[in-house]
XYZ file of C-alpha atoms in Angstrom:
587
model
C 0.000 0.000 0.000
C 1.249 3.473 -0.871
C -0.242 6.788 0.214
C -0.801 9.695 -2.156
C -1.058 12.186 0.679
C -0.885 12.638 4.429
C -4.588 12.210 5.115
C -4.774 8.813 3.418
C -2.120 7.631 5.857
C -3.964 9.216 8.792
C -7.224 7.524 7.796
C -5.573 4.082 7.724
C -4.035 4.717 11.152
C -7.471 5.714 12.433
C -9.035 2.577 10.945
C -6.320 0.431 12.546
C -6.778 2.000 15.974
C -3.272 3.490 15.809
C -4.330 7.138 15.957
C -5.274 9.029 19.114
C -7.519 12.041 18.480
C -7.099 14.696 21.173
C -10.058 17.071 21.144
C -9.207 18.914 24.369
C -7.606 22.340 23.876
C -3.809 22.025 23.817
C -1.202 24.776 23.828
C 1.472 24.495 21.093
C 3.842 26.168 23.576
C 5.474 23.270 25.485
C 2.273 21.375 26.364
C 1.813 19.623 23.019
C 5.465 18.542 22.953
C 5.308 17.080 26.457
C 2.270 14.989 25.492
C 4.084 13.764 22.384
C 7.232 12.794 24.316
C 5.289 10.690 26.809
C 3.427 8.851 24.081
C 6.478 8.109 21.912
C 8.399 6.857 24.948
C 5.736 4.163 25.300
C 5.747 3.509 21.525
C 2.179 4.775 21.533
C -0.184 5.935 18.812
C 0.099 8.738 16.308
C -1.472 11.922 17.674
C -4.009 14.229 16.025
C -4.644 17.433 17.986
C -7.881 18.969 16.725
C -8.081 21.962 19.088
C -4.725 23.752 19.064
C -4.783 27.104 20.823
C -4.292 30.098 18.531
C -4.704 28.195 15.276
C -7.522 26.989 13.032
C -5.412 24.025 11.886
C -5.228 20.606 13.528
C -1.745 19.229 14.227
C -0.570 15.659 13.650
C 2.585 14.257 15.274
C 4.233 10.897 15.946
C 3.269 9.588 12.511
C 6.505 7.583 12.310
C 7.130 6.809 15.970
C 7.104 2.999 15.680
C 8.595 0.443 13.299
C 5.075 -0.634 12.362
C 3.987 2.826 11.232
C 7.169 3.369 9.245
C 6.670 0.033 7.476
C 3.033 0.919 6.846
C 3.895 4.383 5.509
C 6.326 3.117 2.877
C 5.572 -0.570 2.403
C 8.031 -3.258 1.259
C 8.200 -2.182 -2.400
C 10.891 0.554 -2.073
C 13.388 -1.823 -0.451
C 12.616 -4.574 -2.941
C 12.949 -2.161 -5.869
C 16.249 -0.796 -4.582
C 17.678 -4.323 -4.306
C 16.434 -5.094 -7.810
C 18.067 -1.961 -9.226
C 21.416 -2.777 -7.639
C 21.212 -6.399 -8.785
C 20.356 -5.318 -12.315
C 23.576 -3.333 -12.620
C 25.418 -6.660 -12.464
C 22.966 -8.714 -14.515
C 22.939 -6.405 -17.550
C 26.730 -6.188 -17.816
C 27.558 -6.545 -20.606
C 24.286 -5.004 -21.884
C 23.115 -7.651 -24.354
C 19.556 -7.640 -25.765
C 18.818 -10.787 -23.755
C 20.057 -9.253 -20.514
C 18.077 -6.071 -21.097
C 14.925 -8.053 -21.932
C 15.368 -9.930 -18.663
C 15.063 -6.651 -16.790
C 11.931 -5.465 -18.607
C 9.937 -5.448 -15.353
C 12.454 -3.148 -13.706
C 12.570 -0.927 -16.781
C 8.784 -0.626 -16.646
C 8.962 0.324 -12.940
C 11.648 2.916 -13.614
C 9.520 4.489 -16.325
C 7.061 5.354 -13.547
C 9.680 7.391 -11.692
C 9.505 11.138 -12.149
C 6.974 13.954 -11.904
C 3.747 14.681 -13.697
C 2.099 18.087 -13.893
C -1.617 18.049 -13.060
C -4.206 20.754 -13.761
C -5.055 23.227 -11.002
C -8.441 21.577 -10.505
C -6.672 18.344 -9.445
C -4.351 20.061 -6.939
C -5.823 20.300 -3.424
C -2.859 22.461 -2.357
C -4.415 25.366 -4.269
C -7.405 25.456 -1.928
C -6.487 28.689 -0.116
C -3.941 31.474 -0.676
C -2.547 33.774 2.028
C -0.477 36.792 0.980
C -0.935 39.142 3.929
C 0.832 37.863 7.052
C 1.087 34.411 5.466
C 2.381 32.627 8.580
C -0.226 34.013 10.980
C -2.196 31.241 12.643
C 0.267 28.510 11.735
C 0.425 26.171 14.777
C 4.213 26.075 15.004
C 5.383 24.293 18.125
C 7.738 25.389 20.868
C 9.154 22.090 22.134
C 11.550 23.164 24.897
C 11.464 26.108 27.292
C 14.841 27.534 26.218
C 13.969 27.427 22.518
C 14.381 30.776 20.779
C 10.755 30.660 19.665
C 8.310 28.443 17.798
C 9.844 26.298 15.052
C 8.548 24.538 11.961
C 9.922 21.077 12.704
C 8.877 18.989 9.689
C 9.554 21.373 6.776
C 10.504 19.989 3.380
C 12.648 22.809 2.035
C 12.864 22.842 -1.757
C 15.491 24.771 -3.723
C 16.879 24.713 -7.247
C 20.290 25.654 -8.540
C 20.190 29.049 -10.215
C 22.419 27.532 -12.907
C 20.169 24.564 -13.686
C 16.575 23.944 -12.645
C 17.188 20.200 -12.961
C 19.573 20.335 -9.979
C 17.197 20.537 -7.053
C 17.344 19.750 -3.352
C 14.668 18.726 -0.891
C 15.949 18.806 2.669
C 14.613 19.106 6.189
C 16.048 22.235 7.780
C 14.401 23.631 10.878
C 12.784 27.066 10.610
C 12.412 29.420 13.560
C 9.404 31.688 13.075
C 10.408 35.302 13.729
C 7.134 36.968 12.696
C 4.168 36.475 10.358
C 6.316 36.660 7.215
C 9.882 35.788 8.268
C 11.692 32.678 9.491
C 15.227 31.486 9.947
C 16.714 28.963 7.516
C 19.005 26.535 9.319
C 21.190 25.400 6.449
C 24.035 23.422 7.988
C 27.332 22.623 6.299
C 27.261 19.951 3.636
C 23.531 20.367 2.997
C 22.194 20.663 -0.539
C 20.068 23.729 0.131
C 23.097 25.440 1.606
C 25.085 24.726 -1.552
C 22.362 26.361 -3.662
C 22.319 29.376 -1.345
C 26.122 29.711 -1.505
C 25.887 29.659 -5.278
C 23.200 32.371 -5.222
C 25.200 34.535 -2.821
C 28.221 34.387 -5.114
C 25.993 35.854 -7.823
C 24.542 38.453 -5.453
C 21.031 37.051 -5.963
C 18.233 35.941 -3.656
C 17.472 32.217 -3.701
C 13.812 31.258 -4.289
C 12.635 28.761 -1.672
C 9.470 26.687 -1.308
C 8.655 24.812 1.886
C 6.317 21.834 1.615
C 4.405 20.539 4.636
C 2.704 17.180 4.288
C 1.994 15.428 1.029
C 2.911 11.781 0.445
C 4.955 10.261 3.316
C 7.505 9.455 0.614
C 8.354 13.173 0.434
C 9.363 13.217 4.091
C 11.559 10.145 3.708
C 13.338 11.505 0.646
C 13.968 14.870 2.313
C 15.949 13.319 5.170
C 17.665 10.589 3.138
C 21.464 11.063 2.887
C 21.443 10.845 -0.891
C 24.442 11.588 -3.097
C 24.621 15.299 -3.877
C 23.411 15.035 -7.489
C 20.612 12.500 -6.959
C 17.296 14.430 -6.986
C 15.181 13.888 -3.882
C 11.906 14.274 -5.781
C 12.880 11.293 -7.916
C 13.618 9.368 -4.721
C 10.144 10.294 -3.471
C 8.664 9.022 -6.727
C 10.591 5.756 -6.381
C 9.252 5.223 -2.845
C 5.769 6.214 -3.980
C 5.897 3.747 -6.863
C 4.524 6.228 -9.391
C 5.148 9.691 -10.772
C 4.815 12.470 -8.194
C 1.883 14.811 -9.025
C 2.994 18.460 -9.084
C 1.278 21.707 -9.996
C 2.605 25.069 -11.132
C 2.300 27.896 -8.609
C -0.107 30.514 -10.049
C 1.866 33.118 -8.063
C 5.065 32.110 -9.831
C 7.940 30.120 -8.430
C 8.552 26.420 -8.036
C 6.315 23.543 -8.904
C 4.481 22.269 -5.822
C 3.396 18.778 -4.751
C -0.294 18.753 -5.636
C -1.177 16.746 -2.514
C 0.771 18.818 0.050
C -1.014 20.328 3.049
C 0.882 23.651 2.986
C 3.407 25.281 0.663
C 5.244 28.354 1.952
C 6.985 30.379 -0.756
C 9.479 33.225 -0.739
C 13.164 34.059 -1.038
C 16.340 33.990 1.021
C 18.285 37.180 0.245
C 22.077 37.109 -0.075
C 24.404 38.210 2.741
C 21.606 38.648 5.282
C 21.901 36.805 8.597
C 19.926 36.814 11.821
C 20.482 35.064 15.170
C 18.654 31.724 15.289
C 18.187 29.443 18.297
C 18.603 28.071 20.874
C 16.811 24.910 19.838
C 16.422 21.572 21.624
C 17.706 19.259 18.902
C 18.024 15.548 18.132
C 21.385 15.356 19.922
C 19.427 15.784 23.165
C 20.897 19.209 23.958
C 20.204 22.838 23.101
C 22.003 23.940 19.967
C 23.128 27.489 20.664
C 22.409 30.853 19.065
C 24.176 31.433 15.751
C 23.598 33.636 12.722
C 21.766 31.913 9.864
C 20.113 33.053 6.614
C 16.636 34.592 6.682
C 13.620 33.313 4.749
C 11.295 36.105 3.616
C 7.859 34.626 2.911
C 5.755 36.112 0.132
C 2.728 33.804 0.216
C 1.388 30.495 1.472
C -0.917 27.969 -0.181
C -2.808 25.384 1.845
C -5.629 22.912 1.522
C -9.026 24.142 2.636
C -8.995 21.578 5.456
C -5.220 21.515 5.957
C -3.577 19.389 8.650
C -0.273 20.677 10.019
C 2.365 17.924 10.347
C 5.028 18.300 13.026
C 7.569 16.335 14.975
C 9.319 16.749 18.302
C 13.047 16.214 18.615
C 15.090 15.549 21.723
C 16.957 12.718 23.386
C 16.776 9.438 21.463
C 14.518 7.715 20.680
C 12.248 10.050 18.792
C 10.552 9.798 15.392
C 13.781 10.501 13.519
C 15.226 7.267 14.936
C 12.588 5.093 13.238
C 12.770 7.017 9.963
C 16.551 6.755 10.019
C 16.472 2.982 10.409
C 14.118 2.672 7.422
C 16.358 4.849 5.269
C 19.432 2.852 6.208
C 17.685 -0.368 5.187
C 16.540 1.262 1.959
C 19.934 2.632 0.968
C 22.071 -0.262 2.270
C 22.209 -2.117 -1.086
C 23.633 0.994 -2.772
C 26.650 1.409 -0.498
C 28.749 -1.400 -2.042
C 28.084 0.031 -5.499
C 29.292 3.515 -4.503
C 32.090 2.202 -2.247
C 33.168 -1.280 -3.440
C 35.010 -2.098 -0.220
C 31.881 -1.630 1.919
C 29.710 -4.630 2.698
C 27.392 -3.003 5.257
C 27.200 0.527 6.675
C 25.346 1.840 9.709
C 25.070 5.268 11.351
C 23.754 5.296 14.919
C 20.726 7.514 15.508
C 21.151 6.983 19.257
C 24.331 9.087 19.020
C 22.914 11.781 16.738
C 23.788 9.955 13.474
C 26.935 11.867 12.509
C 28.689 11.246 15.825
C 29.135 7.508 15.185
C 29.133 5.174 12.198
C 30.372 1.653 11.537
C 30.960 -0.552 8.528
C 31.639 -4.139 7.607
C 34.351 -3.898 4.974
C 36.460 -6.033 2.687
C 40.062 -6.776 3.711
C 41.380 -8.621 0.663
C 44.848 -7.123 1.160
C 46.608 -5.589 4.130
C 45.186 -2.165 5.130
C 42.400 -2.210 2.568
C 40.041 -1.421 5.451
C 41.877 1.853 6.052
C 41.494 2.808 2.398
C 37.780 2.097 2.708
C 37.613 4.287 5.808
C 38.919 7.219 3.756
C 36.327 6.442 1.093
C 33.503 6.484 3.645
C 34.703 9.767 5.132
C 34.682 11.276 1.638
C 31.044 10.502 0.823
C 28.411 13.235 1.174
C 27.118 13.681 4.689
C 29.311 10.798 5.869
C 32.147 13.338 5.793
C 30.686 14.650 9.058
C 31.194 11.310 10.843
C 33.100 11.860 14.085
C 33.952 8.277 15.104
C 34.139 5.458 12.549
C 34.555 1.782 13.476
C 35.369 -0.892 10.879
C 35.550 -4.670 10.850
C 35.695 -7.340 8.176
C 33.518 -9.754 10.143
C 29.904 -10.365 8.967
C 27.971 -9.023 11.961
C 24.734 -7.144 12.632
C 25.946 -3.551 12.934
C 22.764 -2.413 14.663
C 24.000 -4.388 17.695
C 26.714 -2.055 18.925
C 27.845 -4.385 21.710
C 28.556 -7.086 19.120
C 30.444 -4.577 16.953
C 32.503 -3.321 19.888
C 33.497 -6.819 20.974
C 34.357 -7.821 17.400
C 36.605 -4.787 16.931
C 38.283 -4.990 20.347
C 39.152 -8.667 19.849
C 41.115 -7.707 16.722
C 42.218 -4.131 17.462
C 45.975 -3.476 17.294
C 46.483 -0.106 19.015
C 49.839 0.527 17.384
C 48.366 0.514 13.883
C 44.548 0.536 14.075
C 43.619 3.858 15.717
C 43.814 7.135 13.815
C 42.856 10.563 15.166
C 42.552 13.481 12.750
C 42.352 16.993 14.148
C 41.219 20.186 12.376
C 38.352 18.550 10.489
C 34.693 19.387 9.934
C 32.041 18.585 12.539
C 28.283 18.360 12.486
C 26.890 21.853 13.165
C 24.992 20.460 16.168
C 28.083 18.844 17.753
C 29.677 21.261 20.212
C 32.269 18.932 21.730
C 35.217 20.718 20.098
C 34.151 24.157 21.319
C 34.159 25.570 17.780
C 31.173 25.592 15.433
C 31.504 23.193 12.460
C 35.073 22.271 13.430
C 36.436 19.338 15.401
C 38.240 16.043 14.979
C 37.611 12.491 13.823
C 38.772 9.030 14.808
C 38.935 5.747 12.895
C 39.191 2.435 14.761
C 39.856 -0.840 12.927
C 39.354 -4.414 14.029
C 39.976 -6.864 11.171
C 41.395 -10.348 10.715
C 41.574 -13.063 13.360
C 41.110 -12.342 17.085
C 44.351 -11.500 18.906
C 43.026 -11.308 22.468
C 40.363 -12.717 24.762
C 38.209 -9.981 26.245
C 37.200 -9.779 29.921
C 33.468 -9.862 30.623
C 33.351 -9.097 34.350
C 35.296 -6.510 36.310
C 37.395 -8.260 38.986
C 40.425 -5.975 39.307
C 39.390 -4.290 42.538
C 38.934 -0.654 43.515
C 40.353 2.151 41.390
C 41.378 5.323 43.190
C 38.915 8.194 42.593
C 36.485 5.863 40.779
C 33.148 5.274 42.523
C 31.504 2.825 40.122
C 32.575 0.464 37.346
C 30.353 -1.514 34.963
C 31.090 -3.454 31.777
C 29.135 -2.287 28.744
C 30.244 -5.354 26.820
C 33.259 -7.612 26.776
C 36.387 -5.484 26.730
C 34.644 -2.130 27.301
C 34.432 -0.890 30.895
C 32.452 2.204 31.934
C 33.614 3.975 35.109
C 32.490 7.101 36.936
C 34.015 9.452 39.461
C 34.233 13.194 39.962
C 32.815 15.594 37.388
C 35.071 17.228 34.799
C 34.615 20.614 36.464
C 35.926 19.237 39.753
C 38.674 16.997 38.346
C 39.498 17.798 34.707
C 42.680 15.674 34.817
C 40.963 12.538 36.155
C 41.117 10.764 32.768
C 44.902 11.192 32.641
C 45.316 9.839 36.171
C 42.953 6.964 35.370
C 45.104 6.027 32.386
C 48.263 6.025 34.518
C 46.714 3.842 37.209
C 45.221 1.315 34.813
C 48.409 1.147 32.769
C 50.484 0.601 35.893
C 48.343 -2.309 37.042
C 48.322 -3.871 33.565
C 44.533 -3.887 33.212
C 43.084 -6.481 30.863
C 40.382 -4.027 29.703
C 41.412 -2.518 26.344
C 38.821 0.303 26.392
C 37.644 2.327 29.381
C 34.953 4.992 29.195
C 34.998 7.675 31.904
C 31.435 8.953 32.295
C 29.451 10.996 34.792
C 27.354 7.916 35.557
C 28.553 4.358 34.954
C 24.929 3.145 34.804
C 24.841 4.192 31.131
C 26.420 0.770 30.550
C 22.996 -0.804 31.110
C 21.645 -0.165 27.597
C 22.658 0.638 24.047
C 20.654 3.852 23.720
C 21.915 5.381 26.971
C 25.496 4.289 26.264
C 25.699 5.588 22.705
C 23.878 8.836 23.420
C 25.975 9.721 26.458
C 29.393 8.628 25.219
C 29.452 9.810 21.627
C 27.765 13.173 22.180
C 30.222 14.074 24.966
C 33.698 13.662 23.591
C 35.885 15.115 20.857
C 38.497 12.561 19.730
C 41.481 14.926 19.656
C 40.681 16.273 23.130
C 39.271 13.285 24.967
C 41.040 10.088 23.855
C 43.859 9.222 26.247
C 46.533 6.580 25.599
C 50.253 6.195 25.828
C 51.788 6.554 22.384
C 55.020 6.932 20.479
C 55.558 8.784 17.224
C 57.371 6.866 14.524
C 57.510 7.890 10.877
C 54.857 10.554 11.565
C 52.447 7.918 12.941
C 51.085 7.777 16.468
C 51.354 4.201 17.680
C 49.053 3.850 20.675
C 49.255 1.380 23.557
C 46.487 -0.218 25.592
C 44.469 0.713 27.501
C 42.555 3.450 25.669
C 40.614 5.844 27.920
C 37.821 8.046 26.555
C 36.662 10.958 28.707
C 32.930 11.169 28.002
C 31.999 13.440 30.901
C 30.120 16.697 30.394
C 32.603 19.537 29.847
C 32.340 23.293 30.447
C 30.970 24.975 27.334
C 28.816 22.038 26.283
C 25.183 23.033 25.712
C 22.607 22.102 28.317
C 20.898 18.721 28.300
C 17.177 18.780 27.538
C 14.730 18.503 30.423
C 11.031 19.489 30.368
C 9.943 22.385 32.543
C 8.515 21.232 35.866
C 5.306 23.262 35.675
C 4.568 21.844 32.209
C 5.125 18.314 33.526
C 2.647 19.020 36.320
C 0.170 20.591 33.894
C 0.205 17.545 31.617
C -0.066 15.266 34.660
C -3.176 17.117 35.815
C -4.801 17.120 32.368
C -3.893 13.613 31.253
C -7.424 12.268 31.612
C -8.723 15.130 29.418
C -6.533 14.024 26.539
C -8.189 10.578 26.600
C -5.052 8.744 25.612
């Protein structure tokens, strides 16, 4: 089953009993987000708020907050088609008439991919036009109390290259609403929309921008997919949809619009104009800080006559983006070996904010091939923002991080298999280096046959200044002691003590609370969002031929540091408000 628009999906969820309709009045300032967070934590239903204060539009959230709803939204066909496409590249080489005839079914499916222009009468998006104060009444949500204002959290931001209309980008970039006709445009580094804006600025021209809200679920998936830079997202949406995407020309001028969208916000981003944006409670689980970003000047907004406003809430994992991310990784997995021949499997961990941690199963057909593949991975699109990359040649399930860690540590040779690169790019939302968009990266290899047996239980006795010690998995020990503010040099002293006693643990994580070892989500989120490799990896090493050869043990200081943004916590009075009103929501 595929869905032509948002409301078809909502109707099926309602039929299946997987949609909660909240008719009680709900405030989009903090209250709505707190309800959403409680429901998604329990893997509960999608939420339709029909009485949102200050707006005539209902709001739908948590559409993709379970594996079941993601599978329902997109169905099995996209994954099957992707595997068929990748397989066909081998089957039709060399391209003989017989081989091509054998792929006639695929060729027929691919002929359905693209866009088709429909008449205005068949485009529900043209139901209403707002030109005066176009954003007034939009039920934009404020999710966290320190947020700089209300944000559009599920915008599909469409841009085209000024040099070629065929080169387009559809990305999800948060938009802080400043007033009834102006928003921020949070284009981060290495994002397609940002490339188009840079190109426009070099020409001294404003960049036309259209923001789609709603439409086929396939649009949302394609907007967040880490596609190669020149692969059009609208074609990806068509592939997921299984048919050509219906679009309509904007009678006001500008871009083509998805005919089945709920809202389309149109305008321009002028060159060389910036405005402070943020803070914003983001998917890293912290507040991203105030920085200057481009400004979106809205000229008009189209919407359906009975438009439903789609939104999401971000924060500490797991939120909706986690489930969407897992689907996209499954969908794109068959393509990785084609783009990077040495890669067998690739996985980025949403629990750590995606770009903070990635892993791959790679080919090691000759010595150090894995390292060459690591450079290839770090040179691909948004994967260039990866902070910590772990590689093995063993066929394992990468989604199980404990299995990956044990596999790597059994084979890890510290003198040759750990590389730390300083002065590199960082995800805009990662503040661990103390400098926006800049930081360091690390690559850790574990290939070949095991060279050590890993400990599974800690039996080495008390460690001075350490109050708790717990294994996360075999070979990886999590310990806690004083905070970084009280004892910034504790990691160095810990390394000296463990080295002196000849610990059998190859990797030790120093955290504020060793109990994070109890689960994958808590471990990955805490550890990999709280250290910068060049600053926080401690090991004895010698330099030989310009290479750092490390020695075991390796200590990672994953405590909170001064200058890190604040962790996200809901405001106490909002928690009490939602507690007191819970029965009114009828959830």
